Amino acid sequence: MGNDKEYQADRRKFLVSMGLAGAATIAAPALKTMAADSSTVWAEEHEIVIIGSGFSGLAAAIEAKKLGAKDVVVYDKMPYFGGNSTYNGGLFAVPNSPLQKEKGIKDSPEIMAADQLKAGRGVADKELLLHVAEHAGEALQMSLDAGSEYFPYLQQLGGHSVPRTYQTTVASGGGIIRPLVEQCRKIGVKLVTRAKFDTLIFDDDGKVIGAKMLMGHYFGRDQEGTPMNIKTKRGILVATGGFARNINLRQAQDPTLTEEVTSTNPPSATGEALLEMFKIGAIPVHMAYIQTGPWASPDEDGFGYVSNYSIYNFAHSISIYIKTGKRFMNEIADRKTRADAQLSCRDDNGDPLPPITITSYIHAKEHPTMKKVLKYGVGWKFETIEEVAARFNVPLEPLKAQIKEYNGYVKSGVDEQFGKPMEKAKGKFIEAPFVVVRNWPKVHYCQGGVKIDVQARVINSADWKPIPGLYAAGEVTGGVHGVSRLGSCSIPDCMVMGMTAARTIMKS
């Protein structure tokens, strides 16, 4: 206790030094964060306040109610729930899952974390990754209990050493968000839309005790909303996602991410809450590590249909550089490796020249998204390779030679060009008729954010101790995945850390 009091005194000094504490500094123009005093008017008080209604926020709300919380509120600035989680592809990696046991696949949290550490190129957070992997099964069960449905097979995504990825039957995160929202309603979680987070509110000891919210917010319509101070008894969880749509912020971290590189995220992924936490002393981690999705298409907006189609089909397809008619990458390498390779595909003027991915129709049709890819004109069916070459202006003879060479790898089981694991391509030769899509990376996930500990507490840069009353989970946090996040590892990260935050808050 003595240490806590000493810390709180230090925290108070920090806030004062930042111009954040005390009535005289509330109106400081550069920093909006405010300290409560006797004149603070509280519009509402809740046991737990959650900002953001994606995977993390909803999982936290359900877990908190399960642990006995009587009054939990979830705010979202948009007119709908789920945020970027709804746009997610619905891919969920779980080690030691029921499907793995049924199919005899040997896996463990340690193996999954090792795969992620490898993709993270040595700077991922081993403790957090292992914590998430150890509890991913609990998160999967929460989604199943709420009513989520998954296909009865597992996928092996790029960088994963074994098949461990579930896919929702609707091929999007909406297949998890909708059941979680309904579950929240059933158990009495208060859900509020058009409520934009503005600032955190502290007490005299530097503890987060509330937030100023802008109620009746209309995103993108220049209508901020009415300010209301919301008090919390136990704590605030910030689960507001990343900043993929904040072009100035992401370009400040990585100058290559210009407007030329669009995003799979909705327009609301702008990162205001992240910046607010930085203002009050949270530690920024890995802000420059911004992931682009190599399975996206330049022929549709957002995540679209081609993303899930490509994620499934890359394993038994070839990606071709239009200029040469040759492969240029391992189609199931980790995301960063593939995105970097795709971004290098340019025409003679240096402009983007999106590569094509060719799949045999007989194998492409195994995934349900193929029908929509063809229906909406973001992928095309061809009867001959000559038609493919003519449509995309690919040199025919090199393309034919490449397909012949690759089919030799399918037969031998060894990719001598790029070392692609060929297990999922076994017996799946590239043969007519074909389905072809174009791929070009889009900003998909921000690995950077605030530093948290394994209890989801936000760490203060002044003393490396948790900021009292403040918790964070999901994409708003940083350092978990390192340089590159493996596909299907976002949902377990978000849900497990949301559940973890709830467990920590309920002990407070």
Short mmCIF file of C-alpha atoms in Angstrom, two decimals:
data_model
loop_
_atom_site.label_atom_id
_atom_site.label_comp_id
_atom_site.label_asym_id
_atom_site.label_seq_id
_atom_site.Cartn_x
_atom_site.Cartn_y
_atom_site.Cartn_z
CA MET A 1 0.00 0.00 0.00
CA GLY A 2 2.85 2.32 0.79
CA ASN A 3 4.17 1.90 -2.73
CA ASP A 4 0.71 2.59 -4.19
CA LYS A 5 0.41 5.88 -2.33
CA GLU A 6 3.88 6.87 -3.41
CA TYR A 7 2.99 5.99 -6.98
CA GLN A 8 -0.25 7.97 -6.90
CA ALA A 9 1.62 11.00 -5.61
CA ASP A 10 4.06 10.64 -8.48
CA ARG A 11 1.17 10.27 -10.88
CA ARG A 12 -0.34 13.49 -9.57
CA LYS A 13 2.97 15.27 -10.12
CA PHE A 14 3.09 13.92 -13.66
CA LEU A 15 -0.37 15.17 -14.53
CA VAL A 16 0.37 18.56 -13.05
CA SER A 17 3.61 18.74 -15.03
CA MET A 18 1.66 17.92 -18.19
CA GLY A 19 -0.88 20.64 -17.40
CA LEU A 20 -3.60 18.04 -16.92
CA ALA A 21 -4.54 18.24 -13.26
CA GLY A 22 -6.23 20.89 -11.18
CA ALA A 23 -9.00 23.34 -11.96
CA ALA A 24 -6.58 25.94 -13.25
CA THR A 25 -5.35 23.64 -16.01
CA ILE A 26 -8.54 22.01 -17.22
CA ALA A 27 -8.87 24.59 -19.97
CA ALA A 28 -5.33 24.03 -21.29
CA PRO A 29 -5.81 24.32 -25.06
CA ALA A 30 -3.30 21.74 -26.26
CA LEU A 31 -4.26 18.88 -23.96
CA LYS A 32 -7.92 18.13 -23.37
CA THR A 33 -7.58 15.50 -20.66
CA MET A 34 -9.27 16.76 -17.50
CA ALA A 35 -9.18 16.30 -13.76
CA ALA A 36 -12.40 16.11 -11.76
CA ASP A 37 -13.12 18.60 -9.00
CA SER A 38 -16.10 19.62 -6.93
CA SER A 39 -17.66 21.37 -9.91
CA THR A 40 -17.61 18.30 -12.17
CA VAL A 41 -21.11 17.29 -13.15
CA TRP A 42 -21.57 13.58 -13.70
CA ALA A 43 -24.36 12.68 -16.09
CA GLU A 44 -24.17 8.94 -15.39
CA GLU A 45 -22.24 6.45 -13.30
CA HIS A 46 -21.53 2.83 -14.25
CA GLU A 47 -19.64 0.01 -12.60
CA ILE A 48 -17.55 -0.63 -15.77
CA VAL A 49 -17.27 1.63 -18.80
CA ILE A 50 -16.15 0.10 -22.12
CA ILE A 51 -15.33 2.29 -25.10
CA GLY A 52 -15.57 0.38 -28.37
CA SER A 53 -17.94 -2.43 -29.35
CA GLY A 54 -15.67 -4.74 -31.34
CA PHE A 55 -14.40 -8.18 -30.34
CA SER A 56 -12.54 -6.83 -27.28
CA GLY A 57 -15.28 -4.60 -25.92
CA LEU A 58 -18.09 -7.14 -26.28
CA ALA A 59 -16.02 -10.03 -24.90
CA ALA A 60 -15.07 -7.88 -21.92
CA ALA A 61 -18.70 -6.95 -21.26
CA ILE A 62 -19.87 -10.56 -21.35
CA GLU A 63 -17.01 -11.76 -19.16
CA ALA A 64 -17.59 -8.97 -16.63
CA LYS A 65 -21.27 -9.87 -16.32
CA LYS A 66 -20.30 -13.53 -15.97
CA LEU A 67 -18.05 -12.55 -13.05
CA GLY A 68 -20.82 -10.68 -11.29
CA ALA A 69 -20.75 -7.12 -12.60
CA LYS A 70 -24.15 -5.50 -12.20
CA ASP A 71 -23.75 -2.46 -14.44
CA VAL A 72 -21.69 -2.56 -17.63
CA VAL A 73 -22.01 -0.03 -20.45
CA VAL A 74 -20.46 -0.22 -23.94
CA TYR A 75 -20.16 2.92 -26.09
CA ASP A 76 -19.52 3.16 -29.84
CA LYS A 77 -19.19 6.33 -31.89
CA MET A 78 -20.81 4.81 -34.96
CA PRO A 79 -24.55 4.16 -35.51
CA TYR A 80 -23.86 0.41 -35.46
CA PHE A 81 -21.96 -1.99 -33.22
CA GLY A 82 -18.79 -3.90 -34.02
CA GLY A 83 -16.59 -1.32 -35.73
CA ASN A 84 -13.74 -2.84 -37.70
CA SER A 85 -14.44 -6.25 -36.15
CA THR A 86 -17.54 -6.52 -38.32
CA TYR A 87 -15.38 -5.98 -41.40
CA ASN A 88 -12.91 -8.63 -40.20
CA GLY A 89 -12.67 -11.82 -42.25
CA GLY A 90 -14.00 -14.05 -39.47
CA LEU A 91 -10.82 -16.16 -39.25
CA PHE A 92 -10.07 -17.42 -35.73
CA ALA A 93 -6.85 -19.25 -34.81
CA VAL A 94 -7.11 -21.61 -31.85
CA PRO A 95 -4.50 -24.16 -30.70
CA ASN A 96 -5.63 -27.48 -29.25
CA SER A 97 -9.12 -26.84 -30.61
CA PRO A 98 -11.88 -29.44 -30.79
CA LEU A 99 -11.51 -29.60 -34.60
CA GLN A 100 -7.76 -30.19 -34.34
CA LYS A 101 -8.33 -33.04 -31.89
CA GLU A 102 -11.01 -34.50 -34.17
CA LYS A 103 -8.65 -34.42 -37.17
CA GLY A 104 -5.57 -35.59 -35.27
CA ILE A 105 -3.62 -32.33 -35.66
CA LYS A 106 -0.94 -31.88 -33.02
CA ASP A 107 -0.70 -28.29 -31.78
CA SER A 108 -0.19 -26.29 -28.60
CA PRO A 109 -0.18 -22.68 -27.35
CA GLU A 110 3.61 -22.82 -27.40
CA ILE A 111 3.68 -23.84 -31.10
CA MET A 112 1.19 -21.12 -32.06
CA ALA A 113 3.14 -18.48 -30.12
CA ALA A 114 6.37 -19.67 -31.77
CA ASP A 115 4.80 -19.20 -35.22
CA GLN A 116 3.76 -15.67 -34.25
CA LEU A 117 7.16 -14.82 -32.80
CA LYS A 118 8.78 -15.88 -36.06
CA ALA A 119 6.45 -13.63 -38.08
CA GLY A 120 7.09 -10.85 -35.55
CA ARG A 121 10.77 -10.97 -36.50
CA GLY A 122 12.09 -11.05 -32.97
CA VAL A 123 10.25 -8.05 -31.50
CA ALA A 124 6.83 -9.52 -30.65
CA ASP A 125 5.74 -9.84 -27.01
CA LYS A 126 6.21 -13.51 -26.09
CA GLU A 127 4.39 -13.25 -22.77
CA LEU A 128 1.27 -11.69 -24.30
CA LEU A 129 1.25 -14.04 -27.29
CA LEU A 130 1.47 -17.09 -25.07
CA HIS A 131 -1.25 -15.72 -22.77
CA VAL A 132 -3.57 -15.21 -25.75
CA ALA A 133 -2.83 -18.66 -27.19
CA GLU A 134 -3.43 -20.34 -23.83
CA HIS A 135 -6.89 -18.72 -23.53
CA ALA A 136 -7.97 -18.71 -27.20
CA GLY A 137 -10.11 -21.79 -26.65
CA GLU A 138 -12.12 -19.94 -23.97
CA ALA A 139 -12.75 -17.10 -26.41
CA LEU A 140 -13.86 -19.55 -29.12
CA GLN A 141 -16.24 -21.15 -26.63
CA MET A 142 -17.67 -17.72 -25.71
CA SER A 143 -18.47 -17.11 -29.38
CA LEU A 144 -20.02 -20.58 -29.74
CA ASP A 145 -22.12 -20.09 -26.62
CA ALA A 146 -23.38 -16.82 -28.09
CA GLY A 147 -24.38 -18.58 -31.32
CA SER A 148 -21.49 -18.12 -33.76
CA GLU A 149 -21.25 -20.75 -36.50
CA TYR A 150 -18.06 -22.00 -38.18
CA PHE A 151 -17.29 -24.22 -41.15
CA PRO A 152 -16.44 -27.81 -40.10
CA TYR A 153 -12.84 -27.59 -41.35
CA LEU A 154 -9.63 -25.78 -40.45
CA GLN A 155 -7.47 -23.64 -42.69
CA GLN A 156 -3.68 -23.30 -42.62
CA LEU A 157 -2.95 -19.65 -43.24
CA GLY A 158 0.38 -18.16 -44.21
CA GLY A 159 3.03 -18.47 -41.49
CA HIS A 160 1.09 -21.03 -39.43
CA SER A 161 2.86 -24.36 -39.05
CA VAL A 162 -0.36 -26.37 -38.81
CA PRO A 163 -4.06 -25.95 -39.73
CA ARG A 164 -5.63 -24.15 -36.73
CA THR A 165 -7.92 -21.49 -38.22
CA TYR A 166 -11.70 -21.55 -37.95
CA GLN A 167 -13.80 -19.58 -40.45
CA THR A 168 -17.26 -18.20 -39.69
CA THR A 169 -19.91 -19.48 -42.08
CA VAL A 170 -20.67 -15.91 -43.16
CA ALA A 171 -16.96 -15.36 -43.91
CA SER A 172 -16.79 -12.18 -41.83
CA GLY A 173 -16.38 -10.98 -38.27
CA GLY A 174 -20.07 -10.13 -38.33
CA GLY A 175 -20.64 -13.83 -37.68
CA ILE A 176 -19.16 -13.29 -34.23
CA ILE A 177 -20.15 -9.68 -33.55
CA ARG A 178 -23.87 -10.17 -34.10
CA PRO A 179 -24.17 -13.09 -31.65
CA LEU A 180 -22.03 -11.26 -29.07
CA VAL A 181 -24.23 -8.16 -29.33
CA GLU A 182 -27.32 -10.32 -28.83
CA GLN A 183 -25.68 -12.04 -25.88
CA CYS A 184 -24.89 -8.64 -24.33
CA ARG A 185 -28.52 -7.62 -24.67
CA LYS A 186 -29.70 -10.89 -23.08
CA ILE A 187 -27.53 -10.47 -20.00
CA GLY A 188 -28.27 -6.80 -19.48
CA VAL A 189 -25.23 -4.98 -20.86
CA LYS A 190 -26.14 -1.41 -21.76
CA LEU A 191 -25.21 -0.72 -25.40
CA VAL A 192 -25.02 2.85 -26.69
CA THR A 193 -24.25 4.01 -30.25
CA ARG A 194 -23.38 7.50 -31.53
CA ALA A 195 -21.34 8.07 -28.37
CA LYS A 196 -17.86 9.36 -29.19
CA PHE A 197 -15.05 9.23 -26.65
CA ASP A 198 -13.47 12.62 -26.02
CA THR A 199 -11.27 12.70 -22.91
CA LEU A 200 -10.37 10.75 -19.80
CA ILE A 201 -11.16 12.21 -16.38
CA PHE A 202 -8.88 11.76 -13.35
CA ASP A 203 -9.22 12.19 -9.62
CA ASP A 204 -6.68 14.01 -7.43
CA ASP A 205 -4.61 10.84 -7.10
CA GLY A 206 -4.20 10.47 -10.85
CA LYS A 207 -6.64 7.58 -11.17
CA VAL A 208 -8.94 7.37 -14.20
CA ILE A 209 -12.45 7.75 -12.80
CA GLY A 210 -14.45 8.69 -15.86
CA ALA A 211 -14.63 9.89 -19.42
CA LYS A 212 -16.20 12.76 -21.27
CA MET A 213 -18.36 11.39 -24.06
CA LEU A 214 -20.03 13.22 -26.93
CA MET A 215 -23.57 11.87 -27.11
CA GLY A 216 -25.56 12.05 -30.32
CA HIS A 217 -22.39 12.03 -32.40
CA TYR A 218 -22.80 11.78 -36.16
CA PHE A 219 -19.57 10.52 -37.68
CA GLY A 220 -18.47 12.35 -40.80
CA ARG A 221 -21.31 14.88 -40.62
CA ASP A 222 -19.57 17.59 -38.62
CA GLN A 223 -21.90 16.99 -35.66
CA GLU A 224 -19.73 16.15 -32.65
CA GLY A 225 -22.53 15.64 -30.10
CA THR A 226 -23.42 16.81 -26.60
CA PRO A 227 -20.67 16.49 -23.91
CA MET A 228 -21.53 14.25 -20.96
CA ASN A 229 -19.27 13.17 -18.10
CA ILE A 230 -19.56 9.42 -17.39
CA LYS A 231 -18.21 8.15 -14.06
CA THR A 232 -16.98 4.60 -13.43
CA LYS A 233 -16.74 2.72 -10.15
CA ARG A 234 -14.20 0.11 -11.25
CA GLY A 235 -12.44 1.28 -14.41
CA ILE A 236 -12.49 2.13 -18.10
CA LEU A 237 -11.54 -0.25 -20.90
CA VAL A 238 -10.45 1.39 -24.15
CA ALA A 239 -11.09 -1.01 -27.05
CA THR A 240 -11.36 1.34 -29.97
CA GLY A 241 -9.20 -0.44 -32.56
CA GLY A 242 -6.46 0.89 -34.81
CA PHE A 243 -5.77 3.94 -36.95
CA ALA A 244 -5.63 2.50 -40.47
CA ARG A 245 -7.90 5.23 -41.84
CA ASN A 246 -5.91 8.08 -40.31
CA ILE A 247 -3.66 8.65 -43.31
CA ASN A 248 -1.65 11.48 -41.73
CA LEU A 249 -0.92 9.44 -38.61
CA ARG A 250 0.01 6.23 -40.44
CA GLN A 251 2.11 8.09 -43.01
CA ALA A 252 3.97 9.83 -40.19
CA GLN A 253 5.01 6.33 -39.03
CA ASP A 254 5.56 4.82 -42.49
CA PRO A 255 5.93 7.31 -45.38
CA THR A 256 5.26 4.55 -47.92
CA LEU A 257 1.62 4.23 -46.78
CA THR A 258 0.28 7.01 -48.94
CA GLU A 259 -3.25 7.36 -50.23
CA GLU A 260 -2.14 4.95 -52.99
CA VAL A 261 -2.50 2.17 -50.39
CA THR A 262 -6.13 2.04 -49.33
CA SER A 263 -7.51 0.16 -46.31
CA THR A 264 -9.75 -2.76 -45.45
CA ASN A 265 -10.93 -0.88 -42.34
CA PRO A 266 -14.08 1.26 -42.10
CA PRO A 267 -13.68 5.07 -42.13
CA SER A 268 -14.12 5.15 -38.34
CA ALA A 269 -10.66 3.59 -37.70
CA THR A 270 -9.04 6.94 -36.91
CA GLY A 271 -7.33 6.39 -33.55
CA GLU A 272 -8.49 9.34 -31.40
CA ALA A 273 -8.62 7.31 -28.19
CA LEU A 274 -5.13 6.00 -28.87
CA LEU A 275 -3.78 9.55 -29.11
CA GLU A 276 -5.65 10.51 -25.95
CA MET A 277 -3.91 7.74 -24.02
CA PHE A 278 -0.53 8.89 -25.35
CA LYS A 279 -1.30 12.38 -24.04
CA ILE A 280 -1.70 11.16 -20.48
CA GLY A 281 1.49 9.13 -20.49
CA ALA A 282 0.78 5.76 -22.09
CA ILE A 283 3.80 4.23 -23.83
CA PRO A 284 3.68 4.12 -27.65
CA VAL A 285 4.95 0.78 -29.01
CA HIS A 286 5.71 -0.26 -32.60
CA MET A 287 3.68 2.53 -34.19
CA ALA A 288 5.53 2.12 -37.50
CA TYR A 289 4.57 -1.54 -37.83
CA ILE A 290 1.45 -1.23 -39.96
CA GLN A 291 0.35 -4.35 -41.76
CA THR A 292 -0.98 -4.51 -45.27
CA GLY A 293 -3.08 -7.46 -46.40
CA PRO A 294 -1.60 -9.24 -49.47
CA TRP A 295 -4.90 -10.94 -50.27
CA ALA A 296 -6.87 -7.72 -50.90
CA SER A 297 -8.05 -6.61 -54.31
CA PRO A 298 -7.70 -3.25 -56.08
CA ASP A 299 -11.00 -3.99 -57.81
CA GLU A 300 -13.27 -3.56 -54.74
CA ASP A 301 -13.50 -1.37 -51.65
CA GLY A 302 -12.60 -2.44 -48.13
CA PHE A 303 -12.11 -6.12 -47.24
CA GLY A 304 -14.48 -7.21 -49.99
CA TYR A 305 -14.94 -10.73 -51.30
CA VAL A 306 -11.53 -11.34 -52.86
CA SER A 307 -9.75 -11.26 -49.47
CA ASN A 308 -11.30 -14.40 -48.02
CA TYR A 309 -11.30 -16.04 -51.46
CA SER A 310 -7.54 -15.45 -51.80
CA ILE A 311 -6.75 -16.43 -48.20
CA TYR A 312 -8.33 -19.83 -48.87
CA ASN A 313 -7.00 -20.34 -52.39
CA PHE A 314 -3.41 -19.02 -52.15
CA ALA A 315 -2.23 -22.43 -50.92
CA HIS A 316 -3.05 -24.10 -54.26
CA SER A 317 -2.65 -21.12 -56.60
CA ILE A 318 0.13 -19.21 -58.32
CA SER A 319 0.63 -15.45 -58.18
CA ILE A 320 2.08 -14.02 -61.38
CA TYR A 321 3.95 -10.78 -62.07
CA ILE A 322 2.19 -9.54 -65.18
CA LYS A 323 5.33 -8.06 -66.66
CA THR A 324 7.27 -11.34 -66.68
CA GLY A 325 4.67 -14.09 -66.58
CA LYS A 326 6.57 -15.62 -63.65
CA ARG A 327 5.85 -16.22 -59.97
CA PHE A 328 7.46 -13.71 -57.64
CA MET A 329 6.71 -14.98 -54.12
CA ASN A 330 5.74 -17.85 -51.87
CA GLU A 331 1.95 -17.48 -51.99
CA ILE A 332 1.55 -18.49 -48.32
CA ALA A 333 4.51 -16.69 -46.78
CA ASP A 334 3.67 -14.33 -43.92
CA ARG A 335 1.73 -11.20 -44.76
CA LYS A 336 4.60 -8.72 -44.75
CA THR A 337 6.76 -10.87 -47.02
CA ARG A 338 3.96 -11.15 -49.57
CA ALA A 339 2.82 -7.53 -49.33
CA ASP A 340 6.38 -6.27 -49.84
CA ALA A 341 6.74 -8.56 -52.88
CA GLN A 342 3.45 -7.33 -54.36
CA LEU A 343 4.31 -3.66 -53.83
CA SER A 344 7.46 -4.25 -55.88
CA CYS A 345 5.34 -5.19 -58.92
CA ARG A 346 5.49 -2.00 -61.02
CA ASP A 347 5.24 -1.04 -64.66
CA ASP A 348 8.00 0.72 -66.59
CA ASN A 349 6.86 4.07 -65.17
CA GLY A 350 7.01 2.83 -61.59
CA ASP A 351 3.24 2.77 -61.22
CA PRO A 352 1.46 -0.10 -59.43
CA LEU A 353 0.98 -3.21 -61.57
CA PRO A 354 -1.19 -5.52 -59.44
CA PRO A 355 -0.22 -9.18 -59.92
CA ILE A 356 -2.78 -11.85 -60.81
CA THR A 357 -3.50 -15.03 -58.88
CA ILE A 358 -4.49 -18.04 -60.98
CA THR A 359 -6.46 -20.94 -59.53
CA SER A 360 -8.01 -23.96 -61.19
CA TYR A 361 -11.78 -23.49 -61.25
CA ILE A 362 -12.37 -26.97 -59.84
CA HIS A 363 -10.47 -26.00 -56.67
CA ALA A 364 -11.52 -22.35 -56.49
CA LYS A 365 -15.17 -23.32 -56.33
CA GLU A 366 -14.56 -25.22 -53.09
CA HIS A 367 -14.73 -21.88 -51.25
CA PRO A 368 -18.20 -20.26 -51.03
CA THR A 369 -16.90 -16.77 -51.81
CA MET A 370 -15.98 -17.74 -55.40
CA LYS A 371 -19.56 -17.27 -56.56
CA LYS A 372 -19.63 -13.71 -55.23
CA VAL A 373 -16.17 -12.95 -56.63
CA LEU A 374 -17.45 -13.87 -60.11
CA LYS A 375 -20.92 -12.38 -59.58
CA TYR A 376 -19.62 -8.95 -58.63
CA GLY A 377 -16.94 -8.81 -61.31
CA VAL A 378 -13.91 -8.76 -58.99
CA GLY A 379 -12.64 -12.08 -60.36
CA TRP A 380 -12.98 -13.75 -63.74
CA LYS A 381 -13.30 -17.25 -65.21
CA PHE A 382 -11.28 -18.25 -68.29
CA GLU A 383 -11.43 -21.43 -70.36
CA THR A 384 -7.81 -21.30 -71.59
CA ILE A 385 -4.47 -19.87 -70.51
CA GLU A 386 -4.35 -17.95 -73.80
CA GLU A 387 -7.44 -16.02 -72.67
CA VAL A 388 -5.77 -15.20 -69.34
CA ALA A 389 -2.62 -13.94 -71.03
CA ALA A 390 -4.58 -11.80 -73.49
CA ARG A 391 -6.83 -10.28 -70.83
CA PHE A 392 -3.99 -9.17 -68.54
CA ASN A 393 -1.29 -8.64 -71.19
CA VAL A 394 0.95 -11.36 -69.73
CA PRO A 395 3.68 -12.86 -71.98
CA LEU A 396 2.16 -16.21 -72.96
CA GLU A 397 5.13 -18.53 -73.34
CA PRO A 398 6.79 -17.62 -70.00
CA LEU A 399 3.40 -18.05 -68.33
CA LYS A 400 2.93 -21.51 -69.85
CA ALA A 401 6.45 -22.47 -68.79
CA GLN A 402 5.79 -21.22 -65.25
CA ILE A 403 2.61 -23.26 -64.91
CA LYS A 404 4.39 -26.38 -66.19
CA GLU A 405 7.22 -25.82 -63.72
CA TYR A 406 4.84 -25.22 -60.80
CA ASN A 407 2.80 -28.32 -61.60
CA GLY A 408 6.07 -30.24 -61.30
CA TYR A 409 6.34 -28.92 -57.74
CA VAL A 410 2.77 -30.04 -57.04
CA LYS A 411 3.77 -33.53 -58.20
CA SER A 412 7.05 -33.65 -56.26
CA GLY A 413 5.76 -31.87 -53.19
CA VAL A 414 8.75 -29.48 -53.20
CA ASP A 415 8.58 -25.84 -54.35
CA GLU A 416 12.11 -25.23 -55.64
CA GLN A 417 11.33 -21.60 -56.56
CA PHE A 418 10.16 -20.08 -53.27
CA GLY A 419 9.96 -22.88 -50.72
CA LYS A 420 6.20 -22.80 -50.41
CA PRO A 421 4.80 -25.61 -48.24
CA MET A 422 3.02 -27.85 -50.75
CA GLU A 423 0.92 -30.00 -48.41
CA LYS A 424 -2.28 -28.04 -49.15
CA ALA A 425 -1.47 -28.09 -52.90
CA LYS A 426 -1.14 -31.86 -53.08
CA GLY A 427 -2.88 -33.12 -56.23
CA LYS A 428 -4.15 -29.62 -57.05
CA PHE A 429 -2.52 -28.88 -60.41
CA ILE A 430 -3.01 -25.57 -62.20
CA GLU A 431 -5.30 -26.64 -65.02
CA ALA A 432 -8.06 -25.07 -67.14
CA PRO A 433 -10.58 -23.70 -66.67
CA PHE A 434 -9.16 -20.97 -64.41
CA VAL A 435 -10.38 -18.33 -61.99
CA VAL A 436 -8.21 -15.20 -61.84
CA VAL A 437 -8.23 -12.30 -59.37
CA ARG A 438 -5.92 -9.31 -58.98
CA ASN A 439 -4.25 -8.69 -55.63
CA TRP A 440 -2.81 -5.50 -54.16
CA PRO A 441 -2.09 -4.83 -50.46
CA LYS A 442 -4.36 -2.66 -48.34
CA VAL A 443 -3.65 -1.31 -44.88
CA HIS A 444 -5.27 -3.89 -42.66
CA TYR A 445 -3.92 -3.87 -39.13
CA CYS A 446 -1.87 -1.54 -36.93
CA GLN A 447 0.53 -3.49 -34.74
CA GLY A 448 1.37 -0.27 -32.90
CA GLY A 449 -0.50 1.16 -29.95
CA VAL A 450 -0.28 1.61 -26.18
CA LYS A 451 1.76 -0.76 -24.08
CA ILE A 452 -0.20 -3.03 -21.76
CA ASP A 453 0.78 -5.79 -19.40
CA VAL A 454 -0.58 -9.32 -19.38
CA GLN A 455 -3.47 -8.11 -17.20
CA ALA A 456 -4.52 -5.56 -19.87
CA ARG A 457 -3.44 -2.59 -17.73
CA VAL A 458 -2.12 0.45 -19.60
CA ILE A 459 1.49 1.16 -18.66
CA ASN A 460 2.68 4.67 -17.83
CA SER A 461 5.84 6.00 -19.49
CA ALA A 462 6.80 7.97 -16.36
CA ASP A 463 7.37 4.98 -14.09
CA TRP A 464 6.46 1.82 -16.08
CA LYS A 465 3.59 1.13 -13.70
CA PRO A 466 -0.09 0.68 -14.63
CA ILE A 467 -2.16 3.85 -14.91
CA PRO A 468 -4.83 3.27 -12.22
CA GLY A 469 -8.30 2.66 -13.60
CA LEU A 470 -7.24 2.45 -17.26
CA TYR A 471 -7.26 -0.75 -19.34
CA ALA A 472 -6.88 -1.43 -23.05
CA ALA A 473 -7.37 -4.41 -25.37
CA GLY A 474 -7.23 -5.27 -29.04
CA GLU A 475 -5.75 -3.27 -31.90
CA VAL A 476 -5.44 -0.10 -29.82
CA THR A 477 -2.61 -1.85 -27.96
CA GLY A 478 0.88 -2.26 -29.37
CA GLY A 479 3.86 -4.57 -29.38
CA VAL A 480 1.93 -7.83 -29.18
CA HIS A 481 2.61 -9.08 -32.71
CA GLY A 482 5.87 -7.36 -33.60
CA VAL A 483 6.65 -6.58 -37.24
CA SER A 484 3.97 -8.82 -38.78
CA ARG A 485 0.75 -10.28 -37.34
CA LEU A 486 -0.19 -13.72 -38.61
CA GLY A 487 -3.60 -14.03 -40.20
CA SER A 488 -6.47 -15.18 -37.95
CA CYS A 489 -4.61 -14.08 -34.78
CA SER A 490 -6.51 -10.82 -34.33
CA ILE A 491 -9.77 -12.32 -33.06
CA PRO A 492 -8.11 -14.42 -30.32
CA ASP A 493 -5.95 -11.43 -29.33
CA CYS A 494 -8.92 -9.06 -29.12
CA MET A 495 -11.31 -11.43 -27.35
CA VAL A 496 -8.81 -12.90 -24.90
CA MET A 497 -7.43 -9.51 -23.87
CA GLY A 498 -10.98 -8.14 -23.54
CA MET A 499 -11.83 -11.06 -21.27
CA THR A 500 -8.55 -10.54 -19.42
CA ALA A 501 -9.34 -6.86 -18.86
CA ALA A 502 -12.72 -7.79 -17.40
CA ARG A 503 -11.12 -10.30 -15.03
CA THR A 504 -8.58 -7.70 -13.89
CA ILE A 505 -11.20 -4.98 -13.45
CA MET A 506 -13.45 -7.26 -11.42
CA LYS A 507 -10.60 -7.85 -8.98
CA SER A 508 -10.14 -4.10 -8.48
#
